[in-house]
Phi, psi and omega in degrees: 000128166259136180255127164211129192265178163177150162288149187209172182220128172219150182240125164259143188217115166196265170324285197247126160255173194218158191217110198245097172279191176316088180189174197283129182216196194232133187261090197247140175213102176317147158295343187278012185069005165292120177253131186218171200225118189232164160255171173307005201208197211016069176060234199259349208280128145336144150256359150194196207176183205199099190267177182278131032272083163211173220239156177241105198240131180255124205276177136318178158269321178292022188277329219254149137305107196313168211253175196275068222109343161199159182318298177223142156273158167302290192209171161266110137296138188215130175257089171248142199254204185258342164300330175109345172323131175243133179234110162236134188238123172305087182240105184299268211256099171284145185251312171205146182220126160202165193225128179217157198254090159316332198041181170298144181288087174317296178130173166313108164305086169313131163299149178263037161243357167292299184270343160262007176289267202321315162296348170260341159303320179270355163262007165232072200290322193285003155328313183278343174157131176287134171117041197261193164157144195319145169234335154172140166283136165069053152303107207279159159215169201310284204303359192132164196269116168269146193339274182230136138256140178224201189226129149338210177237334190249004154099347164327119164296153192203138195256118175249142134271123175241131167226202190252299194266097196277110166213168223270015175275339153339294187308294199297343174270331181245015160265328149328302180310291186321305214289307181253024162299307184301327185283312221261102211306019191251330199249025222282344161260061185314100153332131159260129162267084165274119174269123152191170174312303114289138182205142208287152177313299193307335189263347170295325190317262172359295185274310174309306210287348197253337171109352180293156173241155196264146174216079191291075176306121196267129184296323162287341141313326184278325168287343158097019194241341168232142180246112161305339162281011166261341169287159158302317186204000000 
């Protein structure tokens, strides 16, 4: 990844054009070849940017028309996708420019109240139903590993996704996972379960219309921390 802070003028010219005038902002340029332009305030969101597939070509500085007030620019930047959008950027002053090597990207981690939900699910399968049982946790596919495969009570396969919080980017993850689990004629009409400690009305929505089933699990039960024959009520 290149960090480069530098004052700038950068013009979007595609969809739309868009005009960012002069001034200091921070410069990302990706290993996937994404550029984006950020300021000091609105979080992580850019204020323009450039997505992949596109190329980054460094001008002369006499390629731009001097800017209004100075002399000279430092460089030119010029950004293009396969679409023909161009993001060109002015850069007047550089402040900092390094380059450092991210490697891969483990991904997103579950909070542990998250990854231990999925681990007492998976030692306890007959949650979902009695005669289920486990068949492996993070059962890999092309796209990342769903949560537990299990077998049913009628010997079927079942795709479970578990979170803590149940919503409908949830739902949309393991509707992937179906899709391509259903191609591979060993396991074949795979059943879906979205499991978690709550789960939003709009995401019951969801999952019911798609054949998945909701399954709103207690987590301190599962831990052995609550007994139901001890509530009042």
């Amino acid at each position: 990844m290149r960090l480069v802070i530098a004052r700038c003028q950068v013009d979007y010219a595609g969809r739309l054009t868009a005009h960012l005038p002069m001034a200091t902002r921070l410069i990302l340029v990706k290993a996937d070849g994404s550029v984006s332009i950020h300021a000091d305030d609105r979080a992580y969101k850019p204020l323009n940017w450039m997505s992949p597939p596109c190329t980054l070509t460094e001008l002369p500085a006499e390629a731009d028309e001097p800017l209004p007030g100075l002399e000279a620019l430092a460089a030119v930047w010029e950004v293009k996708n396969a679409e023909g959008e161009t993001l060109r950027i002015a850069l007047a002053e550089v402040l900092h420019d390094s380059s450092h090597e991210l490697g891969v990207d483990p991904g997103l981690r579950k909070d542990g109240v998250e990854a231990h939900l999925q681990e007492l699910l998976a030692e306890h399968p007959e949650t979902f139903g009695a005669g289920w049982s486990l068949v492996r946790r993070e059962y890999p596919t092309a796209i990342g590993p769903v949560d537990l495969l299990c077998r049913n009570a009628d010997g079927g396969y079942v795709a479970v996704e578990v979170k803590r919080r149940g919503e409908i980017d949830g739902v949309e993850q393991l509707t992937r996972y179906l899709e391509l689990l259903r191609r591979d004629p060993l396991l074949g009409d795979v059943q879906g379960v979205f499991a978690a400690q709550l789960i939003k009305p709009q995401a019951k929505v969801v999952a019911t219309d798609r054949g998945i089933t909701c399954v709103t699990v207690d987590y301190d039960l599962l831990r052995g921390l609550d007994d139901p024959t001890e509530r009042l009520f």
